[in-house]
Amino acid sequence: MHKRFCTRDHEPGYWREAIANAYFDLQLSFGDEHRFDGQIDIWDLGTVELSLLQSSALAYRRLRQHCRAQERQMLVTMPFESQVEFTQLGRSTRCAPGQFLLESSEEPYDFGHGQDNAMWVLKLPVAALKARIGEPSRFCARQYDSLQGLGRLFHDYLQLVARHCRADHGSHVRSLMASQLIDLLALSLQQHPDALQSSHSAVRDAHLARIEAHVHRHLSDPALSPQSIAQASGISLRYLHQLFEDTGQSVAQWIRELRLQSAHEALSRANGQTTVAQIAYGAGFGDQAQFSHAFRKKFGHAPSEMLRSSRPARSGK
């Protein structure tokens, strides 16, 4: 549940290995490698990992060759001692204490801080965030306020989770906290004006935002279809498919991915009375066998296996 990487009593190059283990492969540039100090504490919450990263001044670079690995992760970084600078997808930003930013593992980036720093870092699958807000890359390399609005709620809940990470609440509670963290992150991002901006047009993203909201409200309905989505969104079926051309997947594939992600999170929170059939039907699958096959193909294990591992162990008394 808890891991720690610390440069104390290690060779200078140890920090490179620590960063790769905690996050993913990065190129590091030290101000003075021999005087460098750093420590990472990581708490595994199931769907996400929360870490406290403390270090001397440093610059990180994720190169194109680093992005070939199938990691598909997002990092949410919240500094609380000094400013960080970040560049990705042609955008550059400075993130100060009281703000947070997003980084994608799928694109090269530069990240650095010229002074000693400490920051909270949330590592989560792209799929978990994409299921809530659509393509998350449009939120990268922008700073978000963690002192007011929903950003403050996300910040405060992260602090609460950090305090409770040190106690053993069991996998069910940790998974529940992880899902709530992702929900609050998604809400705080959607509140920001950038939520309706993209490289194409605000009109297209406004349609997508309405489509996402409708689908999330009706995800458990097995009758949900491209036709019903288009009708509810006030657009033609043809235009709906055009909107999805830039996403790399069809409407049906997107809904399927959302349902699988929803089922995965529900399984991680399941109690002793929950069945795979309930999870499948609750996520909108009309056929349990089809659900189990799709789930195994995506996650590498059967839903029944995940359900067994998430249930609390029975006492021998």
Coordinates of C-alpha atoms in Angstrom, one line a residue:
M1 CA 0.0 0.0 0.0
H2 CA 2.8 2.4 0.8
K3 CA 6.2 2.7 -1.0
R4 CA 9.0 5.2 -0.4
F5 CA 11.9 6.2 -2.6
C6 CA 14.6 8.3 -0.9
T7 CA 18.0 9.5 -2.2
R8 CA 19.5 9.2 1.3
D9 CA 22.3 6.6 1.3
H10 CA 22.0 6.0 -2.5
E11 CA 24.1 6.9 -5.5
P12 CA 23.1 10.1 -7.4
G13 CA 21.6 8.1 -10.3
Y14 CA 19.1 6.5 -8.0
W15 CA 16.5 9.3 -8.5
R16 CA 16.1 8.4 -12.2
E17 CA 15.1 4.9 -11.2
A18 CA 12.8 6.2 -8.5
I19 CA 11.0 8.6 -10.9
A20 CA 10.6 5.8 -13.5
N21 CA 9.1 3.5 -10.9
A22 CA 6.8 6.1 -9.4
Y23 CA 5.6 7.7 -12.6
F24 CA 7.1 6.8 -16.0
D25 CA 10.3 7.2 -18.0
L26 CA 11.7 10.7 -18.0
Q27 CA 15.0 12.4 -18.8
L28 CA 16.4 14.2 -15.8
S29 CA 18.6 17.3 -15.6
F30 CA 20.1 18.1 -12.2
G31 CA 21.4 21.5 -11.0
D32 CA 23.9 19.7 -8.8
E33 CA 23.4 15.9 -8.9
H34 CA 25.8 15.3 -6.0
R35 CA 23.9 17.6 -3.7
F36 CA 20.5 16.5 -4.8
D37 CA 17.9 15.4 -2.2
G38 CA 14.6 13.8 -3.0
Q39 CA 11.9 11.6 -1.5
I40 CA 8.7 10.1 -2.9
D41 CA 6.0 8.5 -0.8
I42 CA 3.4 6.6 -2.7
W43 CA 0.0 5.3 -1.6
D44 CA -1.8 2.8 -3.8
L45 CA -5.6 3.5 -3.9
G46 CA -6.4 0.9 -6.6
T47 CA -7.5 2.9 -9.6
V48 CA -5.1 5.8 -8.8
E49 CA -1.8 6.3 -6.9
L50 CA -1.3 9.4 -4.7
S51 CA 2.2 10.5 -4.0
L52 CA 4.1 13.2 -2.1
L53 CA 7.1 14.3 -4.2
Q54 CA 9.8 16.4 -2.4
S55 CA 13.0 17.3 -4.1
S56 CA 15.7 19.8 -4.9
A57 CA 15.6 21.9 -8.1
L58 CA 15.3 19.7 -11.1
A59 CA 14.1 19.6 -14.8
Y60 CA 12.3 16.6 -16.3
R61 CA 11.8 15.9 -20.0
R62 CA 9.6 13.2 -21.6
L63 CA 10.9 12.4 -25.1
R64 CA 9.0 11.0 -28.0
Q65 CA 10.7 7.6 -27.6
H66 CA 9.4 7.5 -24.0
C67 CA 5.8 7.8 -25.2
R68 CA 5.9 4.5 -27.1
A69 CA 5.2 2.5 -24.0
Q70 CA 1.5 1.7 -23.5
E71 CA 1.1 3.5 -20.2
R72 CA -1.7 5.9 -21.0
Q73 CA -1.5 7.6 -17.7
M74 CA -2.4 11.1 -16.5
L75 CA -0.5 13.0 -13.8
V76 CA -2.2 15.7 -11.7
T77 CA 0.5 17.9 -10.0
M78 CA -0.3 20.2 -7.2
P79 CA 2.8 22.1 -5.9
F80 CA 2.7 23.7 -2.5
E81 CA 6.2 25.1 -1.9
S82 CA 7.3 26.7 -5.2
Q83 CA 6.3 27.3 -8.8
V84 CA 6.7 24.7 -11.6
E85 CA 7.0 25.3 -15.3
F86 CA 5.4 23.0 -17.8
T87 CA 5.2 22.7 -21.6
Q88 CA 3.1 20.1 -23.6
L89 CA 1.1 20.0 -26.8
G90 CA 2.4 23.5 -27.8
R91 CA 1.2 25.1 -24.6
S92 CA 3.3 26.4 -21.8
T93 CA 2.2 27.3 -18.3
R94 CA 3.5 28.2 -14.8
C95 CA 1.8 26.5 -11.9
A96 CA 2.2 28.1 -8.5
P97 CA 1.1 26.9 -5.1
G98 CA -2.7 27.2 -5.0
Q99 CA -2.9 25.7 -8.5
F100 CA -2.7 22.3 -10.2
L101 CA -2.0 21.1 -13.7
L102 CA -2.4 18.0 -15.8
E103 CA 0.3 16.0 -17.7
S104 CA -0.3 13.3 -20.2
S105 CA 2.1 10.3 -20.6
E106 CA 1.1 10.0 -24.3
E107 CA 2.9 13.2 -25.5
P108 CA 6.4 14.7 -24.9
Y109 CA 6.7 17.4 -22.3
D110 CA 9.1 19.5 -20.2
F111 CA 8.6 20.0 -16.5
G112 CA 10.8 21.7 -14.0
H113 CA 11.3 23.8 -10.9
G114 CA 14.3 26.0 -10.1
Q115 CA 13.9 25.8 -6.3
D116 CA 13.3 23.1 -3.7
N117 CA 9.7 22.0 -4.0
A118 CA 7.1 19.7 -2.6
M119 CA 4.0 18.6 -4.5
W120 CA 1.1 16.2 -4.5
V121 CA 0.9 14.0 -7.6
L122 CA -2.1 12.0 -8.6
K123 CA -1.5 9.2 -11.1
L124 CA -4.5 7.8 -12.9
P125 CA -5.4 5.9 -16.1
V126 CA -6.4 8.1 -19.1
A127 CA -9.4 5.9 -19.5
A128 CA -10.8 6.8 -16.0
L129 CA -10.7 10.5 -16.8
K130 CA -11.8 10.1 -20.4
A131 CA -14.9 8.3 -19.3
R132 CA -15.9 11.4 -17.4
I133 CA -14.8 14.3 -19.5
G134 CA -14.0 13.0 -22.9
E135 CA -10.5 13.5 -24.4
P136 CA -8.4 14.8 -21.4
S137 CA -5.5 16.1 -23.4
R138 CA -7.3 19.4 -24.0
F139 CA -6.9 20.1 -20.3
C140 CA -3.1 19.6 -20.2
A141 CA -0.6 22.4 -19.8
R142 CA -3.1 24.8 -18.2
Q143 CA -3.2 25.8 -14.6
Y144 CA -6.3 25.3 -12.5
D145 CA -7.3 27.1 -9.3
S146 CA -7.3 24.9 -6.2
L147 CA -8.3 27.7 -3.8
Q148 CA -11.9 28.3 -4.9
G149 CA -14.9 26.6 -6.4
L150 CA -14.8 23.0 -7.3
G151 CA -11.0 23.1 -7.5
R152 CA -10.9 23.9 -3.8
L153 CA -13.2 20.9 -3.1
F154 CA -10.9 18.7 -5.1
H155 CA -7.9 20.1 -3.2
D156 CA -9.5 19.6 0.2
Y157 CA -10.6 16.1 -0.5
L158 CA -7.1 15.2 -1.8
Q159 CA -5.7 16.4 1.5
L160 CA -8.3 14.3 3.4
V161 CA -7.4 11.2 1.4
A162 CA -3.7 11.9 2.0
R163 CA -4.3 11.8 5.8
H164 CA -6.4 8.6 5.6
C165 CA -3.9 6.9 3.3
R166 CA -1.7 6.3 6.4
A167 CA -4.4 4.1 7.9
D168 CA -5.4 0.6 6.6
H169 CA -9.0 1.1 5.6
G170 CA -9.1 -1.9 3.3
S171 CA -9.2 -2.1 -0.5
H172 CA -12.9 -1.3 -0.8
V173 CA -12.6 2.1 1.0
R174 CA -9.4 3.0 -0.9
S175 CA -11.1 2.3 -4.2
L176 CA -14.1 4.4 -3.2
M177 CA -11.8 7.3 -2.3
A178 CA -10.0 6.9 -5.7
S179 CA -13.3 7.1 -7.6
Q180 CA -14.4 10.2 -5.6
L181 CA -11.1 11.9 -6.3
I182 CA -11.5 11.3 -10.0
D183 CA -15.1 12.5 -9.9
L184 CA -14.1 15.8 -8.2
L185 CA -11.1 16.3 -10.5
A186 CA -13.5 15.9 -13.5
L187 CA -16.0 18.3 -12.1
S188 CA -13.3 20.9 -11.4
L189 CA -12.0 20.6 -14.9
Q190 CA -15.4 20.9 -16.5
Q191 CA -16.1 24.1 -14.5
H192 CA -13.1 25.8 -16.1
P193 CA -13.7 27.9 -19.3
D194 CA -11.2 25.7 -21.1
A195 CA -13.6 22.8 -20.9
L196 CA -15.3 24.1 -24.1
Q197 CA -12.2 24.8 -26.1
S198 CA -10.4 22.6 -28.5
S199 CA -8.2 22.7 -31.6
H200 CA -11.4 22.6 -33.7
S201 CA -14.2 24.8 -32.3
A202 CA -16.1 25.6 -29.2
V203 CA -19.4 24.7 -30.9
R204 CA -18.2 21.1 -31.6
D205 CA -17.0 20.7 -28.0
A206 CA -20.2 22.2 -26.7
H207 CA -22.1 19.4 -28.6
L208 CA -19.7 16.8 -27.2
A209 CA -20.2 18.1 -23.7
R210 CA -23.9 17.7 -24.0
I211 CA -23.5 14.3 -25.5
E212 CA -21.2 13.2 -22.7
A213 CA -23.7 14.5 -20.0
H214 CA -26.6 12.6 -21.7
V215 CA -24.6 9.3 -22.0
H216 CA -23.4 9.4 -18.4
R217 CA -27.0 9.9 -17.2
H218 CA -28.3 6.9 -19.3
L219 CA -25.2 4.7 -19.3
S220 CA -27.1 1.9 -17.4
D221 CA -29.8 1.8 -20.1
P222 CA -29.1 -1.0 -22.5
A223 CA -31.2 0.8 -25.1
L224 CA -28.7 3.7 -25.3
S225 CA -27.7 4.0 -28.9
P226 CA -26.3 6.5 -31.4
Q227 CA -29.8 7.2 -32.6
S228 CA -31.2 8.0 -29.2
I229 CA -28.1 10.1 -28.3
A230 CA -28.5 12.2 -31.5
Q231 CA -32.2 12.7 -30.9
A232 CA -31.6 13.7 -27.3
S233 CA -28.8 16.1 -28.3
G234 CA -30.8 17.8 -31.0
I235 CA -28.4 16.8 -33.8
S236 CA -28.6 14.5 -36.8
L237 CA -27.1 11.0 -36.6
R238 CA -24.7 11.9 -39.4
Y239 CA -23.4 14.9 -37.5
L240 CA -23.0 12.8 -34.4
H241 CA -20.7 10.4 -36.2
Q242 CA -18.8 13.4 -37.7
L243 CA -18.2 14.7 -34.2
F244 CA -16.5 11.4 -33.3
E245 CA -14.2 11.2 -36.3
D246 CA -11.5 13.1 -34.5
T247 CA -11.7 10.9 -31.4
G248 CA -10.4 7.8 -33.2
Q249 CA -13.4 5.6 -32.2
S250 CA -17.0 5.3 -33.1
V251 CA -19.9 6.3 -30.8
A252 CA -20.6 2.6 -30.1
Q253 CA -17.0 1.9 -29.2
W254 CA -16.9 5.0 -26.9
I255 CA -20.1 3.9 -25.1
R256 CA -18.6 0.4 -24.7
E257 CA -15.4 1.8 -23.2
L258 CA -17.4 4.0 -20.8
R259 CA -19.4 1.0 -19.6
L260 CA -16.3 -1.2 -19.1
Q261 CA -14.6 1.6 -17.1
S262 CA -17.8 2.0 -15.1
A263 CA -18.0 -1.7 -14.4
H264 CA -14.3 -1.8 -13.5
E265 CA -14.7 0.9 -10.9
A266 CA -17.9 -0.7 -9.5
L267 CA -16.1 -4.0 -9.1
S268 CA -13.3 -2.3 -7.2
R269 CA -15.9 -1.0 -4.8
A270 CA -18.1 -4.1 -4.6
N271 CA -19.1 -5.6 -1.3
G272 CA -19.8 -9.2 -0.4
Q273 CA -23.3 -9.3 -1.7
T274 CA -22.6 -7.9 -5.2
T275 CA -22.6 -10.2 -8.2
V276 CA -21.0 -9.9 -11.6
A277 CA -24.5 -9.9 -13.2
Q278 CA -25.5 -6.9 -11.1
I279 CA -22.3 -5.1 -12.2
A280 CA -22.9 -5.9 -15.8
Y281 CA -26.5 -4.9 -16.0
G282 CA -25.8 -1.7 -13.9
A283 CA -23.2 -0.7 -16.5
G284 CA -25.7 -1.2 -19.3
F285 CA -24.7 -4.6 -20.6
G286 CA -27.6 -6.7 -21.6
D287 CA -25.6 -10.0 -21.8
Q288 CA -23.4 -11.1 -18.9
A289 CA -21.3 -13.5 -21.1
Q290 CA -20.6 -10.7 -23.6
F291 CA -19.7 -8.4 -20.8
S292 CA -17.2 -10.9 -19.2
H293 CA -15.5 -11.5 -22.6
A294 CA -15.1 -7.8 -23.3
F295 CA -13.9 -7.1 -19.7
R296 CA -11.3 -9.8 -19.9
K297 CA -10.1 -8.6 -23.3
K298 CA -9.7 -5.0 -22.0
F299 CA -8.3 -5.6 -18.5
G300 CA -6.6 -8.9 -18.8
H301 CA -8.7 -10.8 -16.1
A302 CA -12.3 -11.9 -15.6
P303 CA -14.7 -9.7 -13.7
S304 CA -15.3 -12.6 -11.3
E305 CA -11.6 -12.6 -10.4
M306 CA -11.6 -8.9 -9.7
L307 CA -14.8 -9.3 -7.6
R308 CA -13.2 -12.0 -5.5
S309 CA -10.1 -9.9 -4.9
S310 CA -12.0 -6.8 -3.9
R311 CA -14.1 -8.5 -1.3
P312 CA -12.9 -8.3 2.3
A313 CA -11.3 -11.4 3.6
R314 CA -13.5 -13.5 5.9
S315 CA -12.4 -13.8 9.5
G316 CA -11.4 -17.3 10.6
K317 CA -13.1 -16.9 13.9

